[in-house]
């Protein structure tokens, strides 16, 4: 697939997906959602890719649904638009067994904030802000997984407050997001991509298979009982312990050297 609305590149084990409609603050159209899903699947199936960066071009990370296209869609089609579009995108982000890092370079509004929270880690700058309440601002409910991710990440009380009272005008700023734990680091904006690449390079040198299996287990963390989590860990550990990286990790330990993980 050739992409009209995003840029996709792979270097040094890192796939970088750049949302590329800067004039529209990287608002999502139907075509752009399909392109993003395609690019993520490409990154998932490419064995050379061991970490994925998601970033926006220009001033914004992503302003959610393109409201011009939404006007053409009509209310009858909204549920199917979500099922076929955003829901697939969010499920893809959460089930790719490789780490996805959001470089939240500017405002993340509506479904853009949901996509940011579907990444495994996020870095931000002083330009970063989250408008979780962009949905309520236009009379909609949070979608694209936000009712799932936001309370899990920040707790129910703050999730309600941020979904309802924090809109496009009074957004969650970078320092608040950092204190709440939804940003792992805040760096100067001209260093955001470079700092994100440092984290991605670190991740790309770790045992990719074990990271993927960890993500699979953590995805179940809030819904499993202790017994179910213990059983899932046993099953996934059986897989991890058969990986080349496990052999390398133990061998490097005995040889008192740094492991060289191949991601297999
Ligand atoms: C935009 C957009 C935009 C088009 C900025 N569309 N052009 C999906 C589908 C089905 C059902 C329902 O739910 C969903 C999920 C959703 O995401 S619903 C929520 C949709 N998003 C929004 O409501 C956010 C709308 N945008 C804003 O509130 C503001 O633009 C934010 C807070 C993002 C940024 O504010 P400012 O920094 O003041 O920038 P701005 O408003 O001046 O925007 C810059 C440009 O980007 C501007 O274009 P222009 O030609 O005037 O310079 C905007 O029209 C354009 N833009 N968001 N979503």
mmCIF file of C-alpha atoms and ligand atoms in Angstrom:
data_model
loop_
_atom_site.group_PDB
_atom_site.id
_atom_site.type_symbol
_atom_site.label_atom_id
_atom_site.label_comp_id
_atom_site.label_asym_id
_atom_site.label_seq_id
_atom_site.Cartn_x
_atom_site.Cartn_y
_atom_site.Cartn_z
ATOM 1 C CA UNK A 1 0.000 0.000 0.000
ATOM 2 C CA UNK A 2 1.288 3.497 -0.770
ATOM 3 C CA UNK A 3 0.530 6.020 1.916
ATOM 4 C CA UNK A 4 -0.996 9.446 1.269
ATOM 5 C CA UNK A 5 -1.515 10.442 4.886
ATOM 6 C CA UNK A 6 1.456 9.075 6.736
ATOM 7 C CA UNK A 7 5.169 8.443 6.426
ATOM 8 C CA UNK A 8 6.680 5.063 7.221
ATOM 9 C CA UNK A 9 10.365 4.267 7.505
ATOM 10 C CA UNK A 10 12.533 1.554 9.040
ATOM 11 C CA UNK A 11 16.098 2.037 10.292
ATOM 12 C CA UNK A 12 18.248 0.335 12.931
ATOM 13 C CA UNK A 13 15.453 -2.008 14.014
ATOM 14 C CA UNK A 14 12.989 0.860 14.548
ATOM 15 C CA UNK A 15 9.890 1.542 12.436
ATOM 16 C CA UNK A 16 8.742 5.165 12.550
ATOM 17 C CA UNK A 17 5.170 5.943 11.617
ATOM 18 C CA UNK A 18 4.501 9.681 11.205
ATOM 19 C CA UNK A 19 0.908 10.898 10.987
ATOM 20 C CA UNK A 20 1.202 13.378 8.154
ATOM 21 C CA UNK A 21 -1.686 15.791 7.747
ATOM 22 C CA UNK A 22 -0.097 18.719 9.593
ATOM 23 C CA UNK A 23 -2.561 21.326 8.267
ATOM 24 C CA UNK A 24 -5.394 19.375 9.899
ATOM 25 C CA UNK A 25 -3.395 18.678 13.043
ATOM 26 C CA UNK A 26 -3.106 15.093 11.757
ATOM 27 C CA UNK A 27 -6.847 14.464 12.003
ATOM 28 C CA UNK A 28 -7.822 10.945 10.937
ATOM 29 C CA UNK A 29 -9.807 10.235 7.784
ATOM 30 C CA UNK A 30 -11.068 6.757 6.889
ATOM 31 C CA UNK A 31 -8.197 6.358 4.421
ATOM 32 C CA UNK A 32 -5.638 7.396 7.022
ATOM 33 C CA UNK A 33 -6.936 4.848 9.557
ATOM 34 C CA UNK A 34 -6.558 2.080 6.939
ATOM 35 C CA UNK A 35 -3.034 3.271 6.149
ATOM 36 C CA UNK A 36 -2.068 3.325 9.839
ATOM 37 C CA UNK A 37 -3.377 -0.226 10.351
ATOM 38 C CA UNK A 38 -1.472 -1.368 7.236
ATOM 39 C CA UNK A 39 1.775 0.273 8.392
ATOM 40 C CA UNK A 40 1.488 -1.249 11.870
ATOM 41 C CA UNK A 41 0.864 -4.692 10.375
ATOM 42 C CA UNK A 42 3.893 -4.219 8.150
ATOM 43 C CA UNK A 43 5.987 -3.346 11.229
ATOM 44 C CA UNK A 44 4.554 -6.357 13.066
ATOM 45 C CA UNK A 45 5.489 -8.814 10.312
ATOM 46 C CA UNK A 46 8.932 -7.335 9.557
ATOM 47 C CA UNK A 47 11.474 -9.350 11.583
ATOM 48 C CA UNK A 48 13.999 -6.511 11.381
ATOM 49 C CA UNK A 49 11.604 -4.223 13.304
ATOM 50 C CA UNK A 50 11.973 -4.513 17.092
ATOM 51 C CA UNK A 51 10.370 -1.230 18.220
ATOM 52 C CA UNK A 52 7.824 1.165 16.715
ATOM 53 C CA UNK A 53 7.606 4.947 17.111
ATOM 54 C CA UNK A 54 4.350 6.796 16.499
ATOM 55 C CA UNK A 55 4.623 10.589 16.065
ATOM 56 C CA UNK A 56 2.757 13.460 14.390
ATOM 57 C CA UNK A 57 4.183 15.862 11.843
ATOM 58 C CA UNK A 58 4.033 19.594 12.479
ATOM 59 C CA UNK A 59 2.597 21.122 15.633
ATOM 60 C CA UNK A 60 0.122 18.430 16.703
ATOM 61 C CA UNK A 61 0.271 14.737 17.553
ATOM 62 C CA UNK A 62 -3.299 14.049 16.378
ATOM 63 C CA UNK A 63 -6.630 15.901 16.625
ATOM 64 C CA UNK A 64 -8.761 12.737 16.349
ATOM 65 C CA UNK A 65 -11.489 12.272 13.802
ATOM 66 C CA UNK A 66 -11.398 14.701 10.848
ATOM 67 C CA UNK A 67 -14.512 16.709 11.581
ATOM 68 C CA UNK A 68 -14.962 17.658 7.912
ATOM 69 C CA UNK A 69 -15.166 14.003 6.915
ATOM 70 C CA UNK A 70 -17.312 13.263 9.966
ATOM 71 C CA UNK A 71 -19.894 15.761 8.714
ATOM 72 C CA UNK A 72 -20.197 13.708 5.493
ATOM 73 C CA UNK A 73 -20.413 10.417 7.356
ATOM 74 C CA UNK A 74 -23.853 10.922 8.932
ATOM 75 C CA UNK A 75 -24.845 9.645 12.380
ATOM 76 C CA UNK A 76 -26.205 6.311 11.035
ATOM 77 C CA UNK A 77 -22.731 5.208 10.019
ATOM 78 C CA UNK A 78 -20.825 6.165 13.183
ATOM 79 C CA UNK A 79 -20.903 2.774 14.907
ATOM 80 C CA UNK A 80 -19.689 0.968 11.781
ATOM 81 C CA UNK A 81 -17.034 3.662 11.243
ATOM 82 C CA UNK A 82 -15.723 2.872 14.718
ATOM 83 C CA UNK A 83 -15.960 -0.921 14.330
ATOM 84 C CA UNK A 84 -14.216 -0.995 10.959
ATOM 85 C CA UNK A 85 -11.779 1.826 11.607
ATOM 86 C CA UNK A 86 -10.641 3.031 15.019
ATOM 87 C CA UNK A 87 -11.466 -0.216 16.818
ATOM 88 C CA UNK A 88 -9.230 -2.152 14.432
ATOM 89 C CA UNK A 89 -6.469 0.435 14.832
ATOM 90 C CA UNK A 90 -6.595 0.314 18.634
ATOM 91 C CA UNK A 91 -6.691 -3.503 18.701
ATOM 92 C CA UNK A 92 -3.724 -3.577 16.330
ATOM 93 C CA UNK A 93 -1.710 -1.230 18.573
ATOM 94 C CA UNK A 94 -2.516 -3.268 21.681
ATOM 95 C CA UNK A 95 -1.875 -6.706 20.162
ATOM 96 C CA UNK A 96 1.307 -6.069 18.155
ATOM 97 C CA UNK A 97 3.880 -8.072 20.109
ATOM 98 C CA UNK A 98 6.506 -5.334 19.764
ATOM 99 C CA UNK A 99 6.846 -2.182 21.871
ATOM 100 C CA UNK A 100 5.071 0.905 20.519
ATOM 101 C CA UNK A 101 6.313 4.282 21.768
ATOM 102 C CA UNK A 102 4.261 7.431 21.269
ATOM 103 C CA UNK A 103 6.258 10.617 20.742
ATOM 104 C CA UNK A 104 3.471 13.002 21.689
ATOM 105 C CA UNK A 105 4.840 16.067 19.936
ATOM 106 C CA UNK A 106 1.814 18.346 20.441
ATOM 107 C CA UNK A 107 -1.880 18.209 21.188
ATOM 108 C CA UNK A 108 -3.567 14.781 21.305
ATOM 109 C CA UNK A 109 -7.345 15.332 21.097
ATOM 110 C CA UNK A 110 -10.334 12.980 20.938
ATOM 111 C CA UNK A 111 -9.377 9.737 19.206
ATOM 112 C CA UNK A 112 -5.850 11.187 18.998
ATOM 113 C CA UNK A 113 -5.679 11.008 22.806
ATOM 114 C CA UNK A 114 -7.062 7.443 22.683
ATOM 115 C CA UNK A 115 -4.358 6.441 20.197
ATOM 116 C CA UNK A 116 -1.693 8.025 22.407
ATOM 117 C CA UNK A 117 -2.909 5.956 25.367
ATOM 118 C CA UNK A 118 -2.949 2.760 23.291
ATOM 119 C CA UNK A 119 0.837 3.025 22.882
ATOM 120 C CA UNK A 120 2.955 1.105 25.398
ATOM 121 C CA UNK A 121 5.027 4.138 26.418
ATOM 122 C CA UNK A 122 4.816 7.878 25.744
ATOM 123 C CA UNK A 123 7.353 10.660 25.759
ATOM 124 C CA UNK A 124 6.340 14.315 25.575
ATOM 125 C CA UNK A 125 7.662 17.856 25.500
ATOM 126 C CA UNK A 126 6.462 21.208 26.805
ATOM 127 C CA UNK A 127 4.286 21.300 23.646
ATOM 128 C CA UNK A 128 2.401 18.124 24.620
ATOM 129 C CA UNK A 129 -1.200 18.327 25.778
ATOM 130 C CA UNK A 130 -4.137 15.951 25.991
ATOM 131 C CA UNK A 131 -7.731 16.961 25.212
ATOM 132 C CA UNK A 132 -9.542 13.838 26.423
ATOM 133 C CA UNK A 133 -12.735 15.877 26.636
ATOM 134 C CA UNK A 134 -12.687 16.819 22.936
ATOM 135 C CA UNK A 135 -15.399 14.172 22.548
ATOM 136 C CA UNK A 136 -17.710 15.670 25.177
ATOM 137 C CA UNK A 137 -17.026 19.132 23.722
ATOM 138 C CA UNK A 138 -18.929 18.051 20.618
ATOM 139 C CA UNK A 139 -21.592 15.998 22.383
ATOM 140 C CA UNK A 140 -19.963 12.577 21.981
ATOM 141 C CA UNK A 141 -18.633 9.982 24.399
ATOM 142 C CA UNK A 142 -14.949 8.991 24.549
ATOM 143 C CA UNK A 143 -14.228 6.217 22.053
ATOM 144 C CA UNK A 144 -11.315 4.337 20.469
ATOM 145 C CA UNK A 145 -10.706 2.587 23.784
ATOM 146 C CA UNK A 146 -10.433 5.665 26.009
ATOM 147 C CA UNK A 147 -13.073 4.393 28.473
ATOM 148 C CA UNK A 148 -10.851 1.296 28.825
ATOM 149 C CA UNK A 149 -7.369 2.824 28.938
ATOM 150 C CA UNK A 150 -7.897 6.096 30.819
ATOM 151 C CA UNK A 151 -9.306 4.650 34.109
ATOM 152 C CA UNK A 152 -6.730 1.864 33.999
ATOM 153 C CA UNK A 153 -3.905 4.372 33.645
ATOM 154 C CA UNK A 154 -5.040 7.191 35.945
ATOM 155 C CA UNK A 155 -7.871 5.780 38.114
ATOM 156 C CA UNK A 156 -11.619 6.165 37.819
ATOM 157 C CA UNK A 157 -12.032 9.555 39.522
ATOM 158 C CA UNK A 158 -9.417 11.301 37.392
ATOM 159 C CA UNK A 159 -10.652 9.479 34.271
ATOM 160 C CA UNK A 160 -14.117 10.922 34.782
ATOM 161 C CA UNK A 161 -12.735 14.389 35.482
ATOM 162 C CA UNK A 162 -10.434 14.362 32.441
ATOM 163 C CA UNK A 163 -13.019 12.865 30.096
ATOM 164 C CA UNK A 164 -15.678 15.384 31.077
ATOM 165 C CA UNK A 165 -14.015 18.551 32.339
ATOM 166 C CA UNK A 166 -10.725 18.673 30.396
ATOM 167 C CA UNK A 167 -11.612 19.835 26.921
ATOM 168 C CA UNK A 168 -9.958 21.383 23.919
ATOM 169 C CA UNK A 169 -9.427 24.713 25.703
ATOM 170 C CA UNK A 170 -8.138 23.542 29.126
ATOM 171 C CA UNK A 171 -6.043 20.510 28.326
ATOM 172 C CA UNK A 172 -3.933 18.197 30.494
ATOM 173 C CA UNK A 173 -0.422 19.634 30.162
ATOM 174 C CA UNK A 174 2.834 17.708 29.943
ATOM 175 C CA UNK A 175 3.816 18.096 33.607
ATOM 176 C CA UNK A 176 0.393 16.911 34.807
ATOM 177 C CA UNK A 177 0.578 13.967 32.402
ATOM 178 C CA UNK A 178 4.062 13.166 33.689
ATOM 179 C CA UNK A 179 2.900 13.234 37.335
ATOM 180 C CA UNK A 180 -0.063 11.026 36.444
ATOM 181 C CA UNK A 181 2.309 8.531 34.813
ATOM 182 C CA UNK A 182 0.942 8.715 31.283
ATOM 183 C CA UNK A 183 4.181 10.297 30.036
ATOM 184 C CA UNK A 184 7.390 8.487 31.000
ATOM 185 C CA UNK A 185 9.555 11.538 30.254
ATOM 186 C CA UNK A 186 9.226 15.196 29.224
ATOM 187 C CA UNK A 187 12.086 16.593 27.131
ATOM 188 C CA UNK A 188 12.669 19.812 25.145
ATOM 189 C CA UNK A 189 10.538 19.700 21.997
ATOM 190 C CA UNK A 190 13.503 19.901 19.602
ATOM 191 C CA UNK A 191 14.909 16.750 21.245
ATOM 192 C CA UNK A 192 11.690 14.722 21.427
ATOM 193 C CA UNK A 193 12.299 12.493 18.402
ATOM 194 C CA UNK A 194 15.978 11.926 19.283
ATOM 195 C CA UNK A 195 15.090 11.068 22.905
ATOM 196 C CA UNK A 196 12.318 8.752 21.733
ATOM 197 C CA UNK A 197 14.786 7.051 19.394
ATOM 198 C CA UNK A 198 17.136 6.461 22.332
ATOM 199 C CA UNK A 199 14.325 4.659 24.188
ATOM 200 C CA UNK A 200 13.368 2.773 21.002
ATOM 201 C CA UNK A 201 16.983 1.696 20.405
ATOM 202 C CA UNK A 202 17.178 0.423 23.963
ATOM 203 C CA UNK A 203 13.960 -1.541 23.462
ATOM 204 C CA UNK A 204 15.178 -2.858 20.089
ATOM 205 C CA UNK A 205 18.190 -4.440 21.817
ATOM 206 C CA UNK A 206 16.078 -6.284 24.386
ATOM 207 C CA UNK A 207 14.536 -9.756 23.877
ATOM 208 C CA UNK A 208 11.687 -8.747 21.541
ATOM 209 C CA UNK A 209 9.799 -12.019 21.927
ATOM 210 C CA UNK A 210 9.752 -11.723 25.724
ATOM 211 C CA UNK A 211 8.631 -8.071 25.468
ATOM 212 C CA UNK A 212 5.768 -9.159 23.205
ATOM 213 C CA UNK A 213 4.732 -11.905 25.611
ATOM 214 C CA UNK A 214 4.941 -9.447 28.532
ATOM 215 C CA UNK A 215 2.621 -7.112 26.622
ATOM 216 C CA UNK A 216 0.214 -9.999 26.020
ATOM 217 C CA UNK A 217 0.147 -10.806 29.753
ATOM 218 C CA UNK A 218 -0.185 -7.156 30.845
ATOM 219 C CA UNK A 219 -3.094 -6.696 28.426
ATOM 220 C CA UNK A 220 -4.969 -9.204 30.579
ATOM 221 C CA UNK A 221 -3.821 -7.823 33.933
ATOM 222 C CA UNK A 222 -6.989 -6.023 34.987
ATOM 223 C CA UNK A 223 -9.412 -8.716 33.930
ATOM 224 C CA UNK A 224 -7.660 -11.873 35.110
ATOM 225 C CA UNK A 225 -7.915 -13.346 38.586
ATOM 226 C CA UNK A 226 -4.604 -14.100 40.337
ATOM 227 C CA UNK A 227 -5.028 -17.752 39.356
ATOM 228 C CA UNK A 228 -5.563 -16.819 35.714
ATOM 229 C CA UNK A 229 -2.543 -14.511 35.701
ATOM 230 C CA UNK A 230 -0.352 -17.204 37.263
ATOM 231 C CA UNK A 231 -1.519 -19.743 34.679
ATOM 232 C CA UNK A 232 -0.985 -17.309 31.788
ATOM 233 C CA UNK A 233 2.527 -16.525 33.083
ATOM 234 C CA UNK A 234 3.302 -20.252 33.197
ATOM 235 C CA UNK A 235 2.132 -20.719 29.601
ATOM 236 C CA UNK A 236 3.966 -17.675 28.253
ATOM 237 C CA UNK A 237 7.127 -18.457 30.208
ATOM 238 C CA UNK A 238 7.153 -21.855 28.508
ATOM 239 C CA UNK A 239 7.265 -19.990 25.183
ATOM 240 C CA UNK A 240 9.887 -17.429 26.324
ATOM 241 C CA UNK A 241 12.151 -20.114 27.737
ATOM 242 C CA UNK A 242 12.320 -21.775 24.316
ATOM 243 C CA UNK A 243 13.590 -18.574 22.643
ATOM 244 C CA UNK A 244 17.146 -18.047 21.390
ATOM 245 C CA UNK A 245 17.258 -14.901 23.514
ATOM 246 C CA UNK A 246 16.732 -16.907 26.710
ATOM 247 C CA UNK A 247 19.719 -19.112 25.844
ATOM 248 C CA UNK A 248 21.758 -15.989 25.062
ATOM 249 C CA UNK A 249 20.673 -14.278 28.299
ATOM 250 C CA UNK A 250 21.704 -17.198 30.491
ATOM 251 C CA UNK A 251 24.924 -17.810 28.526
ATOM 252 C CA UNK A 252 25.905 -14.135 28.822
ATOM 253 C CA UNK A 253 25.210 -14.254 32.562
ATOM 254 C CA UNK A 254 27.548 -17.229 33.030
ATOM 255 C CA UNK A 255 30.198 -15.683 30.781
ATOM 256 C CA UNK A 256 29.904 -12.382 32.696
ATOM 257 C CA UNK A 257 29.284 -10.340 29.530
ATOM 258 C CA UNK A 258 26.470 -8.203 28.132
ATOM 259 C CA UNK A 259 23.864 -10.281 26.246
ATOM 260 C CA UNK A 260 23.416 -9.724 22.507
ATOM 261 C CA UNK A 261 19.730 -10.409 21.985
ATOM 262 C CA UNK A 262 18.615 -11.212 18.423
ATOM 263 C CA UNK A 263 14.890 -10.741 19.068
ATOM 264 C CA UNK A 264 14.102 -14.406 18.422
HETATM 265 C C1 LIG B 1 -8.982 19.946 12.353
HETATM 266 C C2 LIG B 1 -9.269 19.104 13.439
HETATM 267 C C3 LIG B 1 -10.144 18.009 13.237
HETATM 268 C C4 LIG B 1 -10.330 18.666 11.000
HETATM 269 C C5 LIG B 1 -7.957 20.635 14.119
HETATM 270 N N1 LIG B 1 -10.657 17.825 12.007
HETATM 271 N N2 LIG B 1 -9.516 19.724 11.146
HETATM 272 C C6 LIG B 1 -14.547 9.242 15.486
HETATM 273 C C7 LIG B 1 -15.517 8.971 14.492
HETATM 274 C C8 LIG B 1 -16.824 8.682 14.776
HETATM 275 C C9 LIG B 1 -17.453 9.001 15.826
HETATM 276 C C10 LIG B 1 -17.010 9.801 16.846
HETATM 277 O O1 LIG B 1 -15.744 9.818 17.348
HETATM 278 C C11 LIG B 1 -14.643 9.755 16.670
HETATM 279 C C12 LIG B 1 -13.467 10.102 17.421
HETATM 280 C C13 LIG B 1 -13.111 11.559 17.632
HETATM 281 O O2 LIG B 1 -11.957 11.816 17.573
HETATM 282 S S1 LIG B 1 -14.282 12.722 17.978
HETATM 283 C C14 LIG B 1 -13.295 14.177 18.367
HETATM 284 C C15 LIG B 1 -12.773 14.843 17.125
HETATM 285 N N3 LIG B 1 -11.798 15.852 17.426
HETATM 286 C C16 LIG B 1 -12.104 17.065 17.893
HETATM 287 O O3 LIG B 1 -13.247 17.387 18.149
HETATM 288 C C17 LIG B 1 -10.962 18.044 18.081
HETATM 289 C C18 LIG B 1 -11.177 19.266 17.239
HETATM 290 N N4 LIG B 1 -10.048 20.172 17.331
HETATM 291 C C19 LIG B 1 -9.816 20.954 18.374
HETATM 292 O O4 LIG B 1 -10.514 20.969 19.369
HETATM 293 C C20 LIG B 1 -8.639 21.877 18.278
HETATM 294 O O5 LIG B 1 -8.335 22.072 16.936
HETATM 295 C C21 LIG B 1 -7.379 21.332 19.000
HETATM 296 C C22 LIG B 1 -7.634 21.300 20.515
HETATM 297 C C23 LIG B 1 -6.987 19.953 18.514
HETATM 298 C C24 LIG B 1 -6.207 22.280 18.710
HETATM 299 O O6 LIG B 1 -6.585 23.608 18.990
HETATM 300 P P1 LIG B 1 -5.672 24.835 18.460
HETATM 301 O O7 LIG B 1 -4.279 24.616 18.905
HETATM 302 O O8 LIG B 1 -6.362 26.061 18.881
HETATM 303 O O9 LIG B 1 -5.645 24.670 16.868
HETATM 304 P P2 LIG B 1 -6.805 25.011 15.809
HETATM 305 O O10 LIG B 1 -8.148 24.731 16.386
HETATM 306 O O11 LIG B 1 -6.553 26.368 15.268
HETATM 307 O O12 LIG B 1 -6.524 23.891 14.681
HETATM 308 C C25 LIG B 1 -5.464 24.040 13.731
HETATM 309 C C26 LIG B 1 -5.953 23.596 12.375
HETATM 310 O O13 LIG B 1 -6.251 22.188 12.416
HETATM 311 C C27 LIG B 1 -7.257 24.289 12.000
HETATM 312 O O14 LIG B 1 -7.276 24.460 10.595
HETATM 313 P P3 LIG B 1 -7.192 25.933 9.959
HETATM 314 O O15 LIG B 1 -7.325 25.708 8.488
HETATM 315 O O16 LIG B 1 -8.302 26.737 10.551
HETATM 316 O O17 LIG B 1 -5.831 26.453 10.368
HETATM 317 C C28 LIG B 1 -8.305 23.266 12.370
HETATM 318 O O18 LIG B 1 -9.521 23.391 11.657
HETATM 319 C C29 LIG B 1 -7.612 21.973 12.024
HETATM 320 N N5 LIG B 1 -8.161 20.883 12.829
HETATM 321 N N6 LIG B 1 -8.626 19.569 14.518
HETATM 322 N N7 LIG B 1 -10.422 17.134 14.225
#
